[in-house]
Amino acid sequence: MAVNLAQEKNYTADEMMIIAASRMLKSDDVCFVGIGAPSAACNIARLTHAPDITLIYESGTIGTAPDVLPLSIGDGELCDTALTTVSVPEMFRYWLQGGRITIGFLGAAQIDKFGNINTTVIGSYDSPKTRLPGGGGAPEIASQAGQIYITMKQSLRSMVNEIEFFTSFGHGKGYDDRQKLGLKTTGPAALITDLAIWKPDPLSKEFTVTHLHPGVVPEDVQANCGWQVKFSETFSTTPEPSLDELKVLRDLYKRTEEAHKTS
Amino acid sequence: MANFTSLEKAVDAVMSDGVCVAFEGFTHLIPHASAHAVIRKEYRNLTLVRMTPDIIYDQMIGMGCASKLIFSYAGNPGVGLLRRLRDAIENQWPVALEIEEHSHAAMANAYEAGASSMPCAIFKGYAGAELKQVNQNIKTIHCPFTGEELVAVPSIQPDVSFIHAQKADKKGNVLIEGIIGIQKEAVLSATKSVVTVEEVVDELKTHPNAVILPHWTVDYIAEVPGAAHPSYAQGYYDRDNAAYIEWDQISADRTRFQNWMVENVMQQTTDIFAKRVGFLAKDKLSKKSEH
């Protein structure tokens, strides 16, 4: 299993996931950041290979550079270090709907093979088994950001054949479903899990494994995924985390842990 | 015209059973003291409006104040789910809760429309999203000029809005700084408004583009230092992240929740908030208390 080899090499599957996700980002990206793993990945990118990346949180902070990871999308640290902070209506109207965001980086409670996301409900909407927080900014991020990256841990519960509620639209039922809705944005372009990197098939738009993280075998990916996994014919191995990437990530987590303890 | 008064008198003046009330603050400047003052008066059948119904609405819902919730993200930010809200939706405890659910973009547009005296907000949104199927207040319209398909939602115009801000001057002009969220729109869209502030000062000493609510747009102002705790007030005190994490356990059990509410809300007064932020305070507040 992935974790064993990762431990031998002295890094965890989670660390591999965050670092692999961070590598997707470029210095000239304008990235709308989701909380949790996406926030960690975006800040690792900023602290390593993409120092000029513009990070935007939905609380209105534009060009933020937090020293520790925020617990919420609106921690004071985000505002203190931002280029500017705008109101929430301005954020959603001028910046997101206005088409100024190149990447929306999201997490997901439940996802299907076309990158459709459920963060609303498990069970039926009217009498739910588990009521989840809901969409927040995600429904419009998913349709209005230039493209969408998603990062999440794999499990049979989270990667399912059919999601129970379409909170945020990915590629629908695949192929040209986005164009049929009149959407001009790309939609889900990468899924980074603790086991693999997935990209949509150019035609069907189904997520296909392009990279396995070091030590992971295809059976691991299938065992933790609710749909029949497709592998790219040319899939390869994700490069291991560098010492520098690991150091930056661990320092960030350490600073974050201490900050959240005292405040 | 802004009346300076105690928070309790302001609540008495604007609140009654069955009103539609918004408490806004986007992670920052959340009006916790106001929510607690309202909970202590045991109002019922409220329609609660809030983009991010976090701890304060978990508390109000768990105490049976609300019969309807209009919202766009119901989570404990960075921690997890809202357990009292879940109990109301999943098990109708302590009472059934009707929900009207939107996205952030829709709520932000709806407040802005409310502040602009528009009957509805028009925007691009909900593409492929299933909320359109379960919320009858999300409608499709077409641009009269281009024919493009757009979304409309009703504007938000609460009977009452509560916000918290850093400062008011002696005339009652209010200054909001930092993550300004939706508070200006929440006040301007409401029939009546109550603003708690960290301090009342002689002069706001601000810059030309500061976010200001002029005194004639605000109904009641109460000086309540620490009123946002465990949220924060930029320049005064930090977010009490540990309290948000602890809420996850307090709210997990009905009895523990009720005991906590009796001890920390029902048997307290508004003054307690100043004490709660003592250990989180930045220079500003500690300097003030030295006087």
XYZ file of C-alpha atoms in Angstrom:
554
model
C 0.000 0.000 0.000
C 1.051 3.564 -0.710
C 1.459 4.541 2.881
C 4.126 1.917 3.555
C 6.465 3.047 0.849
C 5.751 6.674 1.666
C 6.827 5.994 5.246
C 10.054 4.364 4.115
C 10.797 7.456 2.081
C 9.831 9.502 5.088
C 6.780 11.331 3.771
C 3.075 10.581 4.074
C 0.435 10.033 1.388
C -1.205 13.274 2.542
C 2.019 15.198 2.060
C 2.396 13.705 -1.416
C -1.164 14.810 -2.237
C -0.669 18.410 -1.131
C 2.679 18.697 -2.906
C 1.392 17.109 -6.130
C -1.564 19.516 -6.012
C 0.713 22.508 -5.433
C 2.719 21.627 -8.552
C -0.363 22.201 -10.731
C -0.230 25.939 -10.037
C 1.800 28.601 -11.836
C 3.057 32.024 -10.794
C 0.692 33.832 -13.178
C -2.411 32.008 -11.957
C -5.216 33.868 -10.228
C -6.568 31.203 -7.929
C -9.828 31.125 -5.955
C -8.884 29.003 -2.944
C -11.085 26.545 -1.076
C -10.381 25.856 2.598
C -8.554 22.712 3.779
C -6.289 20.751 1.421
C -6.729 23.270 -1.464
C -5.570 26.105 0.796
C -2.490 24.129 1.854
C -1.623 23.274 -1.776
C -2.047 26.857 -2.964
C 0.177 28.245 -0.229
C 2.871 25.601 -0.811
C 2.880 26.649 -4.470
C 3.283 30.295 -3.399
C 6.112 29.395 -1.019
C 7.993 27.248 -3.566
C 7.774 27.462 -7.356
C 4.975 30.031 -7.834
C 5.893 33.041 -5.669
C 3.826 35.520 -7.674
C 0.589 33.530 -7.696
C -2.506 35.566 -6.767
C -4.500 33.770 -4.075
C -8.095 34.857 -3.520
C -10.391 33.652 -0.711
C -14.133 34.153 -0.964
C -14.139 36.446 2.080
C -12.888 39.134 -0.329
C -9.141 38.972 0.234
C -7.238 39.410 -3.050
C -3.529 38.624 -3.389
C -3.193 37.232 0.114
C 0.010 35.669 1.487
C -0.740 34.188 4.911
C 2.172 33.124 7.106
C 0.035 30.333 8.596
C -2.857 28.421 7.042
C -6.196 29.985 7.933
C -8.715 27.834 9.824
C -11.563 29.578 7.997
C -11.832 31.461 4.697
C -12.002 34.707 6.662
C -9.194 34.627 9.226
C -7.602 38.001 9.980
C -4.267 36.746 8.645
C -5.735 36.702 5.127
C -6.798 40.344 5.290
C -3.573 41.494 6.992
C -1.445 40.110 4.169
C -3.742 40.826 1.205
C -3.145 43.378 -1.543
C -6.744 44.501 -1.043
C -9.949 43.264 0.541
C -13.278 43.772 -1.219
C -16.875 43.137 -0.174
C -18.481 39.755 -0.758
C -20.868 41.027 -3.491
C -17.907 42.590 -5.313
C -15.948 39.341 -4.989
C -18.664 37.285 -6.636
C -19.750 39.882 -9.222
C -16.620 41.630 -10.512
C -13.973 39.031 -9.837
C -15.582 35.593 -10.221
C -18.560 36.283 -12.512
C -16.393 38.888 -14.276
C -14.145 36.063 -15.467
C -10.954 37.198 -13.720
C -10.175 33.894 -11.953
C -8.020 31.374 -13.860
C -8.210 28.478 -11.361
C -10.826 27.458 -8.820
C -9.269 25.026 -6.329
C -11.930 22.975 -4.554
C -12.277 20.108 -2.119
C -15.265 17.751 -2.151
C -17.269 15.565 0.225
C -18.458 13.414 -2.657
C -17.375 13.368 -6.301
C -18.212 11.326 -9.387
C -16.024 10.357 -12.335
C -17.035 13.499 -14.262
C -15.961 15.846 -11.478
C -19.470 16.732 -10.318
C -19.382 17.592 -6.613
C -21.830 17.048 -3.756
C -21.337 19.057 -0.568
C -25.050 19.414 0.224
C -26.626 16.232 1.512
C -26.312 12.479 2.008
C -29.707 10.864 1.474
C -32.665 12.789 0.075
C -32.745 16.585 0.156
C -36.076 16.778 1.999
C -35.273 14.215 4.683
C -31.508 13.897 4.695
C -29.486 11.215 6.402
C -26.641 13.697 6.826
C -27.055 17.367 6.169
C -23.725 18.748 4.862
C -22.826 22.474 4.842
C -23.992 23.156 1.276
C -22.460 24.905 -1.704
C -21.206 28.249 -0.395
C -19.191 29.761 -3.207
C -18.601 26.493 -5.058
C -21.566 26.340 -7.520
C -20.431 29.557 -9.219
C -16.695 28.851 -8.815
C -17.298 25.563 -10.670
C -18.932 27.309 -13.606
C -17.097 30.660 -13.709
C -13.415 30.016 -12.871
C -11.316 29.323 -15.989
C -10.649 25.770 -14.878
C -11.151 23.675 -11.760
C -8.641 21.648 -9.788
C -9.938 19.344 -7.084
C -7.956 17.745 -4.293
C -9.295 15.151 -1.838
C -8.452 11.863 -0.179
C -9.724 8.750 -1.899
C -12.325 6.483 -0.307
C -15.336 4.448 -1.360
C -17.511 6.982 0.461
C -16.087 10.039 -1.254
C -15.539 8.790 -4.815
C -18.869 7.374 -5.904
C -20.613 6.153 -9.009
C -23.485 8.580 -8.539
C -23.421 11.613 -6.281
C -26.575 12.201 -4.249
C -26.890 15.901 -5.033
C -25.406 18.059 -7.807
C -24.073 20.936 -5.685
C -21.433 22.019 -8.192
C -21.488 21.030 -11.847
C -18.371 19.420 -13.293
C -18.668 17.717 -16.659
C -22.245 16.535 -16.044
C -22.599 13.213 -17.821
C -19.439 13.865 -19.807
C -18.648 14.777 -23.414
C -19.994 18.245 -24.296
C -22.416 18.617 -21.370
C -20.801 21.889 -20.284
C -21.133 23.456 -23.718
C -24.787 22.375 -23.796
C -25.330 24.473 -20.660
C -23.709 27.427 -22.399
C -20.584 27.289 -20.257
C -17.373 28.554 -21.869
C -15.064 27.612 -18.990
C -13.067 24.357 -18.964
C -14.458 22.800 -15.779
C -12.607 20.113 -13.813
C -9.114 19.805 -15.309
C -7.290 17.842 -12.607
C -8.075 15.713 -9.579
C -5.236 15.177 -7.125
C -5.778 12.479 -4.504
C -3.559 10.835 -1.919
C -2.913 8.021 -4.419
C -2.879 9.505 -7.903
C -3.266 12.390 -10.328
C -6.307 12.216 -12.615
C -7.158 14.254 -15.695
C -10.348 14.202 -17.766
C -10.306 12.123 -20.959
C -10.239 14.688 -23.807
C -13.389 13.250 -25.382
C -15.539 11.613 -22.680
C -14.310 13.925 -19.897
C -14.135 10.967 -17.512
C -11.342 11.302 -14.939
C -8.456 9.045 -15.972
C -5.378 8.263 -13.911
C -2.299 9.853 -15.492
C 0.116 9.476 -12.566
C 0.344 7.088 -9.639
C 2.135 8.442 -6.599
C 5.377 6.567 -5.767
C 4.695 3.070 -4.442
C 1.002 3.071 -5.383
C -0.269 0.283 -7.637
C -3.437 0.466 -9.780
C -5.226 -1.931 -7.403
C -4.829 0.605 -4.568
C -6.574 3.256 -6.624
C -9.421 0.918 -7.568
C -9.859 -0.335 -3.994
C -10.505 3.237 -2.858
C -12.775 4.378 -5.658
C -16.461 3.589 -6.222
C -16.367 3.605 -10.018
C -14.476 1.453 -12.516
C -11.162 3.304 -12.772
C -9.650 4.043 -16.171
C -5.898 4.427 -16.491
C -4.200 6.450 -19.189
C -2.258 4.182 -21.567
C 0.847 6.180 -20.759
C 0.376 6.651 -17.020
C 3.572 7.274 -15.094
C 4.801 7.923 -11.567
C 4.413 11.244 -9.775
C 7.873 12.630 -8.953
C 8.577 12.279 -5.230
C 8.415 15.349 -3.012
C 11.727 17.187 -2.964
C 13.420 17.922 0.342
C 12.645 21.593 -0.165
C 8.926 20.933 -0.791
C 8.706 18.761 2.325
C 10.495 21.325 4.457
C 8.244 24.170 3.315
C 5.117 22.055 3.900
C 6.152 20.875 7.361
C 7.249 24.342 8.458
C 3.894 25.737 7.322
C 1.952 23.058 9.223
C 4.059 23.620 12.326
C 3.483 27.381 12.275
C -0.219 26.783 11.664
C -0.590 24.329 14.531
C 1.080 26.705 16.970
C -0.992 29.666 15.797
C -4.303 27.809 16.172
C -3.348 26.552 19.610
C -2.729 29.982 21.061
C -5.493 31.915 19.348
C -31.035 58.373 12.920
C -28.669 56.528 15.199
C -29.773 56.171 18.814
C -27.085 55.212 21.297
C -28.527 52.753 23.759
C -27.860 49.467 25.518
C -27.964 46.323 23.419
C -30.915 45.044 25.481
C -32.995 48.170 24.800
C -32.149 48.018 21.107
C -33.247 44.375 20.938
C -36.540 45.227 22.694
C -37.136 48.051 20.242
C -36.647 46.086 17.016
C -37.462 42.449 17.754
C -40.701 40.520 18.048
C -41.828 36.947 17.377
C -42.013 36.005 13.712
C -39.799 38.733 12.236
C -37.260 38.168 9.488
C -33.845 38.950 10.933
C -30.290 38.874 9.580
C -27.104 38.695 11.643
C -24.223 39.282 9.233
C -20.456 39.156 9.422
C -18.459 36.976 7.031
C -16.264 35.050 9.513
C -15.071 38.473 10.745
C -17.150 40.793 13.032
C -19.908 38.258 13.696
C -22.455 39.834 16.073
C -22.362 37.168 18.799
C -23.394 39.505 21.632
C -26.515 40.536 19.701
C -27.442 36.918 18.981
C -27.100 36.088 22.679
C -29.217 39.096 23.680
C -31.933 37.874 21.286
C -31.691 34.275 22.560
C -32.142 35.489 26.156
C -35.465 37.118 25.196
C -36.760 33.774 23.852
C -38.258 35.049 20.596
C -39.971 32.381 18.505
C -40.766 31.667 14.835
C -37.995 33.875 13.525
C -36.918 33.692 9.907
C -33.141 33.793 10.162
C -31.094 35.068 7.223
C -27.337 34.630 7.052
C -24.889 33.606 4.315
C -22.841 31.496 6.718
C -24.988 30.377 9.649
C -22.186 29.261 11.914
C -22.141 29.083 15.706
C -24.675 31.861 16.365
C -27.371 30.243 14.256
C -26.506 26.794 15.613
C -27.255 28.330 19.027
C -30.447 30.149 17.987
C -31.792 27.104 16.137
C -30.860 24.771 18.995
C -32.702 27.069 21.437
C -35.852 26.915 19.301
C -35.893 30.570 18.130
C -36.226 29.883 14.412
C -38.838 28.350 12.123
C -37.092 29.196 8.842
C -33.498 29.632 7.689
C -32.305 31.352 4.500
C -28.615 30.569 3.947
C -25.801 29.593 1.593
C -23.237 27.691 3.692
C -24.115 26.001 6.964
C -20.826 24.892 8.460
C -18.526 25.571 11.384
C -15.818 27.271 9.289
C -12.694 25.148 9.059
C -14.040 22.672 11.630
C -16.999 20.769 10.209
C -20.767 20.531 10.361
C -23.290 22.435 12.473
C -24.738 19.824 14.791
C -27.727 21.743 16.206
C -28.760 22.836 12.723
C -28.400 19.245 11.514
C -30.529 17.997 14.409
C -33.267 20.492 13.452
C -33.219 19.536 9.769
C -32.716 15.782 10.238
C -34.816 15.223 13.404
C -36.937 18.389 13.833
C -35.293 19.013 17.225
C -36.197 21.129 19.115
C -38.619 22.277 16.370
C -38.922 21.773 12.632
C -36.887 24.136 10.489
C -37.875 25.169 6.979
C -34.859 25.956 4.803
C -34.354 28.142 1.746
C -30.909 27.371 0.428
C -28.830 29.420 -2.002
C -25.234 29.816 -3.151
C -23.014 32.611 -1.810
C -23.216 34.427 -5.145
C -27.032 34.396 -4.964
C -27.184 35.643 -1.356
C -24.608 38.380 -2.025
C -26.536 39.527 -5.074
C -29.836 39.337 -3.164
C -28.551 41.559 -0.319
C -27.153 44.024 -2.828
C -30.525 44.084 -4.607
C -32.238 44.603 -1.261
C -29.965 47.533 -0.446
C -30.677 48.942 -3.927
C -34.456 48.688 -3.434
C -34.751 46.170 -6.257
C -37.353 43.389 -6.037
C -34.920 40.745 -7.268
C -31.298 40.132 -8.129
C -30.171 39.046 -11.595
C -26.889 37.275 -12.134
C -25.160 34.327 -13.793
C -25.300 31.333 -11.527
C -26.449 27.863 -10.551
C -25.276 26.378 -13.879
C -26.135 22.683 -13.683
C -26.723 23.016 -9.923
C -29.503 20.980 -8.338
C -30.518 23.729 -5.881
C -32.613 25.112 -8.760
C -34.800 21.997 -8.460
C -35.373 22.212 -4.697
C -35.633 25.983 -4.210
C -38.653 27.582 -5.894
C -37.117 31.026 -5.364
C -34.461 30.397 -7.999
C -35.912 31.345 -11.390
C -34.556 31.543 -14.904
C -35.007 34.729 -16.933
C -33.620 35.954 -20.236
C -31.729 39.143 -20.954
C -34.151 41.417 -22.889
C -31.273 42.602 -25.085
C -29.263 39.485 -25.879
C -31.584 36.638 -24.875
C -28.897 35.174 -22.630
C -30.248 32.899 -19.905
C -29.757 34.355 -16.423
C -30.867 33.574 -12.894
C -33.118 35.653 -10.660
C -33.643 35.354 -6.910
C -35.791 37.571 -4.665
C -33.923 40.408 -2.982
C -33.240 40.111 0.738
C -34.902 42.844 2.785
C -34.937 41.752 6.427
C -37.167 43.416 9.028
C -34.071 43.726 11.187
C -30.319 43.400 10.607
C -27.677 43.106 13.317
C -23.999 43.742 12.585
C -20.850 44.396 14.596
C -18.266 47.049 13.627
C -15.042 48.504 14.978
C -16.064 52.072 15.719
C -18.768 54.687 15.758
C -18.198 58.383 16.240
C -20.358 60.365 18.629
C -22.834 61.241 15.882
C -23.301 57.555 15.117
C -21.336 57.205 11.875
C -20.065 53.620 11.768
C -16.686 52.405 10.448
C -16.172 48.819 9.220
C -12.646 47.660 8.376
C -10.937 44.448 7.300
C -13.047 41.666 5.824
C -16.165 43.774 5.264
C -18.290 40.905 4.001
C -21.918 41.779 3.423
C -22.523 44.027 6.453
C -23.073 47.308 4.610
C -25.655 45.643 2.372
C -27.280 43.903 5.362
C -27.899 47.261 7.073
C -28.981 49.139 3.951
C -31.415 46.384 2.922
C -33.123 46.140 6.334
C -36.073 48.089 7.729
C -34.340 48.447 11.121
C -30.721 47.947 12.097
C -28.718 47.466 15.266
C -24.954 47.948 15.243
C -22.691 46.961 18.107
C -19.241 48.586 18.089
C -15.970 47.970 19.876
C -15.747 51.606 20.884
C -17.304 55.024 20.429
C -14.719 57.659 19.525
C -14.682 61.432 19.018
C -13.510 61.141 15.420
C -13.247 58.156 13.063
C -9.935 59.506 11.609
C -10.263 57.525 8.435
C -9.437 57.751 4.724
C -11.674 58.875 1.819
C -12.697 55.381 0.688
C -13.359 53.788 4.053
C -16.465 51.669 4.472
C -18.797 53.923 6.438
C -22.452 53.664 7.355
C -23.590 57.282 7.842
C -25.455 57.873 11.116
C -28.757 58.394 9.319
C -28.670 54.824 7.915
C -28.416 53.150 11.336
C -31.176 52.880 13.941
C -29.455 51.731 17.135
C -25.832 51.647 18.234
C -24.598 49.880 21.361
C -20.998 49.983 22.536
C -20.119 46.359 23.355
C -16.377 45.620 23.478
C -15.647 42.022 22.503
C -19.122 41.560 20.955
C -17.797 39.422 18.094
C -16.164 36.736 20.274
C -15.280 33.991 19.306
C -15.189 35.729 15.920
C -12.786 38.665 15.795
C -12.511 42.390 15.299
C -9.587 43.414 13.107
C -7.301 45.728 15.069
C -8.831 44.735 18.425
C -8.633 40.997 19.039
C -7.982 37.755 17.168
C -10.340 34.944 16.243
C -10.676 32.389 19.053
C -10.074 29.366 16.835
C -9.971 27.063 19.864
C -13.562 28.051 20.748
C -14.738 27.130 17.236
C -13.048 23.747 17.564
C -14.561 23.241 21.041
C -18.052 24.107 19.751
C -17.947 20.903 17.722
C -18.027 18.908 20.982
C -20.393 21.181 22.922
C -22.971 21.030 20.139
C -22.663 17.277 19.560
C -24.956 16.404 22.466
C -28.368 17.961 23.210
C -27.970 18.016 26.991
C -24.422 19.305 26.936
C -25.532 22.002 24.489
C -28.449 23.067 26.701
C -26.304 23.166 29.830
C -23.694 25.226 28.019
C -26.314 27.676 26.782
C -27.771 28.138 30.273
C -24.375 28.755 31.797
C -22.818 30.860 29.032
C -25.777 32.673 27.497
C -29.007 32.579 29.527
C -27.349 33.370 32.876
C -24.932 35.954 31.447
C -25.182 39.583 30.492
C -23.697 41.455 27.564
C -20.773 42.695 29.711
C -19.212 39.222 29.653
C -17.958 39.738 26.080
C -15.299 42.280 27.103
C -13.847 39.688 29.504
C -13.941 36.912 26.911
C -11.562 38.691 24.539
C -9.054 39.819 27.160
C -6.531 37.132 26.297
C -6.985 37.658 22.552
C -6.732 41.423 22.630
C -4.277 43.385 20.566
C -2.583 46.563 21.872
C -5.616 48.691 21.159
C -7.970 47.152 23.684
C -5.382 46.672 26.411
C -4.337 50.328 26.082
C -7.950 51.364 26.416
C -8.481 49.317 29.551
C -5.380 50.851 31.161
C -7.029 54.289 31.176
